[in-house]
mmCIF file of C-alpha atoms in Angstrom:
data_model
loop_
_atom_site.group_PDB
_atom_site.id
_atom_site.type_symbol
_atom_site.label_atom_id
_atom_site.label_comp_id
_atom_site.label_asym_id
_atom_site.label_seq_id
_atom_site.Cartn_x
_atom_site.Cartn_y
_atom_site.Cartn_z
ATOM 1 C CA UNK A 60 -170.691 10.231 87.350
ATOM 2 C CA UNK A 61 -169.064 12.391 90.028
ATOM 3 C CA UNK A 62 -171.706 11.834 92.723
ATOM 4 C CA UNK A 63 -171.512 8.019 92.931
ATOM 5 C CA UNK A 64 -167.741 8.012 92.448
ATOM 6 C CA UNK A 65 -167.076 10.499 95.226
ATOM 7 C CA UNK A 66 -169.694 8.808 97.448
ATOM 8 C CA UNK A 67 -167.740 5.552 97.260
ATOM 9 C CA UNK A 68 -164.425 7.365 97.636
ATOM 10 C CA UNK A 69 -165.329 9.130 100.860
ATOM 11 C CA UNK A 70 -167.102 6.121 102.324
ATOM 12 C CA UNK A 71 -163.945 4.072 101.750
ATOM 13 C CA UNK A 72 -161.561 6.823 102.899
ATOM 14 C CA UNK A 73 -163.466 7.207 106.148
ATOM 15 C CA UNK A 74 -164.504 3.630 106.848
ATOM 16 C CA UNK A 75 -161.824 1.335 105.353
ATOM 17 C CA UNK A 76 -159.813 1.008 108.594
ATOM 18 C CA UNK A 77 -162.994 0.340 110.578
ATOM 19 C CA UNK A 78 -164.191 -2.196 108.019
ATOM 20 C CA UNK A 79 -160.840 -4.007 108.151
ATOM 21 C CA UNK A 80 -161.033 -4.142 111.962
ATOM 22 C CA UNK A 81 -164.625 -5.392 111.764
ATOM 23 C CA UNK A 82 -163.364 -8.335 109.710
ATOM 24 C CA UNK A 83 -161.325 -9.357 112.745
ATOM 25 C CA UNK A 84 -157.853 -8.242 111.685
ATOM 26 C CA UNK A 85 -155.214 -6.840 114.009
ATOM 27 C CA UNK A 86 -155.243 -3.069 114.533
ATOM 28 C CA UNK A 87 -151.966 -2.758 112.588
ATOM 29 C CA UNK A 88 -153.672 -3.930 109.384
ATOM 30 C CA UNK A 89 -156.162 -1.031 109.333
ATOM 31 C CA UNK A 90 -153.650 1.753 108.607
ATOM 32 C CA UNK A 91 -151.787 -0.557 106.238
ATOM 33 C CA UNK A 92 -154.959 -0.967 104.175
ATOM 34 C CA UNK A 93 -155.419 2.819 104.063
ATOM 35 C CA UNK A 94 -151.788 3.263 102.995
ATOM 36 C CA UNK A 95 -152.163 0.641 100.258
ATOM 37 C CA UNK A 96 -155.322 2.380 99.054
ATOM 38 C CA UNK A 97 -153.631 5.784 98.841
ATOM 39 C CA UNK A 98 -150.211 4.778 97.529
ATOM 40 C CA UNK A 99 -151.492 2.571 94.715
ATOM 41 C CA UNK A 100 -154.073 5.259 93.857
ATOM 42 C CA UNK A 101 -151.222 7.441 92.589
ATOM 43 C CA UNK A 102 -150.365 4.854 89.945
ATOM 44 C CA UNK A 103 -154.042 4.490 89.018
ATOM 45 C CA UNK A 104 -154.478 8.233 88.652
ATOM 46 C CA UNK A 105 -151.452 8.535 86.372
ATOM 47 C CA UNK A 106 -152.307 5.479 84.272
ATOM 48 C CA UNK A 107 -155.981 6.279 83.743
ATOM 49 C CA UNK A 108 -155.216 9.916 82.927
ATOM 50 C CA UNK A 109 -152.809 8.752 80.252
ATOM 51 C CA UNK A 110 -155.254 6.169 78.910
ATOM 52 C CA UNK A 111 -158.083 8.717 78.708
ATOM 53 C CA UNK A 112 -155.784 11.109 76.832
ATOM 54 C CA UNK A 113 -154.803 8.381 74.398
ATOM 55 C CA UNK A 114 -158.051 6.408 73.968
ATOM 56 C CA UNK A 115 -160.860 8.746 74.996
ATOM 57 C CA UNK A 116 -163.193 8.502 77.945
ATOM 58 C CA UNK A 117 -165.274 5.390 77.371
ATOM 59 C CA UNK A 118 -162.904 2.420 77.341
ATOM 60 C CA UNK A 119 -160.483 3.429 80.117
ATOM 61 C CA UNK A 120 -163.260 4.477 82.477
ATOM 62 C CA UNK A 121 -165.355 1.386 81.774
ATOM 63 C CA UNK A 122 -162.257 -0.653 82.647
ATOM 64 C CA UNK A 123 -161.782 1.428 85.820
ATOM 65 C CA UNK A 124 -165.374 0.972 86.986
ATOM 66 C CA UNK A 125 -165.470 -2.722 86.044
ATOM 67 C CA UNK A 126 -162.231 -3.221 87.966
ATOM 68 C CA UNK A 127 -163.682 -1.305 90.894
ATOM 69 C CA UNK A 128 -166.821 -3.462 90.961
ATOM 70 C CA UNK A 129 -164.797 -6.681 90.918
ATOM 71 C CA UNK A 130 -162.457 -5.317 93.581
ATOM 72 C CA UNK A 131 -165.328 -4.241 95.854
ATOM 73 C CA UNK A 132 -166.930 -7.671 95.650
ATOM 74 C CA UNK A 133 -163.625 -9.451 96.254
ATOM 75 C CA UNK A 134 -162.615 -7.143 99.110
ATOM 76 C CA UNK A 135 -165.909 -7.742 100.847
ATOM 77 C CA UNK A 136 -165.310 -11.500 100.696
ATOM 78 C CA UNK A 137 -161.561 -11.439 101.477
ATOM 79 C CA UNK A 138 -160.388 -13.130 104.665
ATOM 80 C CA UNK A 139 -156.571 -13.079 104.432
ATOM 81 C CA UNK A 140 -154.437 -10.089 105.380
ATOM 82 C CA UNK A 141 -152.339 -10.069 102.207
ATOM 83 C CA UNK A 142 -155.457 -10.237 100.042
ATOM 84 C CA UNK A 143 -157.070 -7.390 102.028
ATOM 85 C CA UNK A 144 -153.994 -5.208 101.494
ATOM 86 C CA UNK A 145 -153.729 -6.081 97.795
ATOM 87 C CA UNK A 146 -157.417 -5.382 97.194
ATOM 88 C CA UNK A 147 -157.280 -2.145 99.184
ATOM 89 C CA UNK A 148 -154.550 -0.995 96.821
ATOM 90 C CA UNK A 149 -156.501 -2.200 93.772
ATOM 91 C CA UNK A 150 -159.536 -0.296 94.994
ATOM 92 C CA UNK A 151 -157.481 2.895 95.263
ATOM 93 C CA UNK A 152 -156.025 2.218 91.805
ATOM 94 C CA UNK A 153 -159.412 1.905 90.096
ATOM 95 C CA UNK A 154 -161.439 4.346 92.197
ATOM 96 C CA UNK A 155 -159.027 7.256 92.233
ATOM 97 C CA UNK A 156 -157.918 6.484 88.693
ATOM 98 C CA UNK A 157 -161.513 6.984 87.580
ATOM 99 C CA UNK A 158 -162.058 9.960 89.878
ATOM 100 C CA UNK A 159 -159.074 11.949 88.645
ATOM 101 C CA UNK A 160 -159.795 11.082 85.020
ATOM 102 C CA UNK A 161 -163.288 12.527 85.531
ATOM 103 C CA UNK A 162 -161.728 15.765 86.766
ATOM 104 C CA UNK A 163 -159.609 15.850 83.631
ATOM 105 C CA UNK A 164 -162.447 15.408 81.158
ATOM 106 C CA UNK A 165 -165.278 17.293 82.898
ATOM 107 C CA UNK A 166 -164.436 20.662 81.426
ATOM 108 C CA UNK A 167 -164.263 19.343 77.885
ATOM 109 C CA UNK A 168 -168.023 18.741 77.823
ATOM 110 C CA UNK A 169 -168.820 22.430 78.309
ATOM 111 C CA UNK A 170 -168.411 25.322 75.862
ATOM 112 C CA UNK A 171 -165.376 27.486 76.519
ATOM 113 C CA UNK A 172 -167.406 30.414 77.885
ATOM 114 C CA UNK A 173 -168.856 28.246 80.669
ATOM 115 C CA UNK A 174 -166.198 25.578 81.076
ATOM 116 C CA UNK A 175 -165.172 26.645 84.586
ATOM 117 C CA UNK A 176 -168.761 26.936 85.776
ATOM 118 C CA UNK A 177 -169.781 23.643 84.212
ATOM 119 C CA UNK A 178 -166.889 21.602 85.523
ATOM 120 C CA UNK A 179 -167.190 23.341 88.903
ATOM 121 C CA UNK A 180 -170.864 22.374 89.075
ATOM 122 C CA UNK A 181 -169.963 18.763 88.223
ATOM 123 C CA UNK A 182 -167.386 18.667 90.997
ATOM 124 C CA UNK A 183 -169.854 20.311 93.408
ATOM 125 C CA UNK A 184 -172.393 17.578 92.736
ATOM 126 C CA UNK A 185 -169.635 15.080 93.479
ATOM 127 C CA UNK A 186 -169.070 16.795 96.816
ATOM 128 C CA UNK A 187 -172.627 15.903 97.743
ATOM 129 C CA UNK A 188 -171.383 12.318 97.480
ATOM 130 C CA UNK A 189 -168.534 13.169 99.859
ATOM 131 C CA UNK A 190 -171.178 14.015 102.463
ATOM 132 C CA UNK A 191 -173.500 11.091 101.747
ATOM 133 C CA UNK A 192 -170.753 8.429 101.577
ATOM 134 C CA UNK A 193 -169.461 8.516 105.159
ATOM 135 C CA UNK A 194 -173.004 8.944 106.496
ATOM 136 C CA UNK A 195 -174.168 5.963 104.444
ATOM 137 C CA UNK A 196 -171.360 3.839 105.890
ATOM 138 C CA UNK A 197 -172.435 4.775 109.409
ATOM 139 C CA UNK A 198 -176.101 4.134 108.669
ATOM 140 C CA UNK A 199 -175.333 0.733 107.145
ATOM 141 C CA UNK A 200 -173.097 -0.343 110.021
ATOM 142 C CA UNK A 201 -175.508 1.071 112.592
ATOM 143 C CA UNK A 202 -178.335 -0.800 110.913
ATOM 144 C CA UNK A 203 -176.567 -4.122 111.347
ATOM 145 C CA UNK A 204 -174.735 -4.479 108.036
ATOM 146 C CA UNK A 205 -171.440 -6.320 108.219
ATOM 147 C CA UNK A 206 -168.163 -4.968 106.876
ATOM 148 C CA UNK A 207 -168.606 -7.358 103.946
ATOM 149 C CA UNK A 208 -172.069 -5.949 103.228
ATOM 150 C CA UNK A 209 -170.942 -2.318 103.369
ATOM 151 C CA UNK A 210 -168.119 -2.846 100.885
ATOM 152 C CA UNK A 211 -170.187 -5.000 98.541
ATOM 153 C CA UNK A 212 -173.142 -2.582 98.639
ATOM 154 C CA UNK A 213 -170.874 -0.076 96.892
ATOM 155 C CA UNK A 214 -170.665 -2.268 93.750
ATOM 156 C CA UNK A 215 -174.080 -1.218 92.369
ATOM 157 C CA UNK A 216 -173.186 2.413 93.061
ATOM 158 C CA UNK A 217 -169.972 1.916 91.062
ATOM 159 C CA UNK A 218 -172.093 0.403 88.279
ATOM 160 C CA UNK A 219 -174.248 3.557 88.239
ATOM 161 C CA UNK A 220 -171.100 5.665 87.849
ATOM 162 C CA UNK A 221 -169.845 3.392 85.068
ATOM 163 C CA UNK A 222 -173.149 3.622 83.202
ATOM 164 C CA UNK A 223 -173.113 7.417 83.599
ATOM 165 C CA UNK A 224 -169.632 7.528 82.068
ATOM 166 C CA UNK A 225 -170.714 5.356 79.144
ATOM 167 C CA UNK A 226 -173.722 7.597 78.497
ATOM 168 C CA UNK A 227 -171.563 10.702 78.820
ATOM 169 C CA UNK A 228 -169.051 9.284 76.351
ATOM 170 C CA UNK A 229 -171.674 9.419 73.592
ATOM 171 C CA UNK A 230 -172.127 13.158 74.036
ATOM 172 C CA UNK A 231 -169.856 15.275 71.842
ATOM 173 C CA UNK A 232 -167.224 17.291 73.574
ATOM 174 C CA UNK A 233 -167.468 21.062 73.296
ATOM 175 C CA UNK A 234 -165.446 22.892 70.679
#
């Protein structure tokens, strides 16, 4: 779950301003989209952490990944500045909400004697995604993909993360 989530996160963190510019918007919109992504992400992180604490992993994270998929598809198709900014914020809300909730629950799937090692290994695998994501964005753009394509190509990757979370939610947590 960490690898695809962090892959999308770092692709978006590194390429969102460029993707907004590639859609033909004024240069001032690019940093605004990044700000919307990061500021609204705070609310997503707090809300999804609370929801996971209250309702368990499955439902809140399925909602987060479903919301992320819809947002990615809509952002790729968006053509108005206000919609771009709103969807950039929504993407931060769902993506970082899911990401931070994963950090919160990762350790609970490992026995106490290896909890730090297990959750650290999970995060380390996610960091592989932080390397692949920005490179993938560059490869896609360099290969002729449009900004719309790059953003929408992340939807199946978000689906993989969502499926991984659903599968993980059926495993018992460690005592």
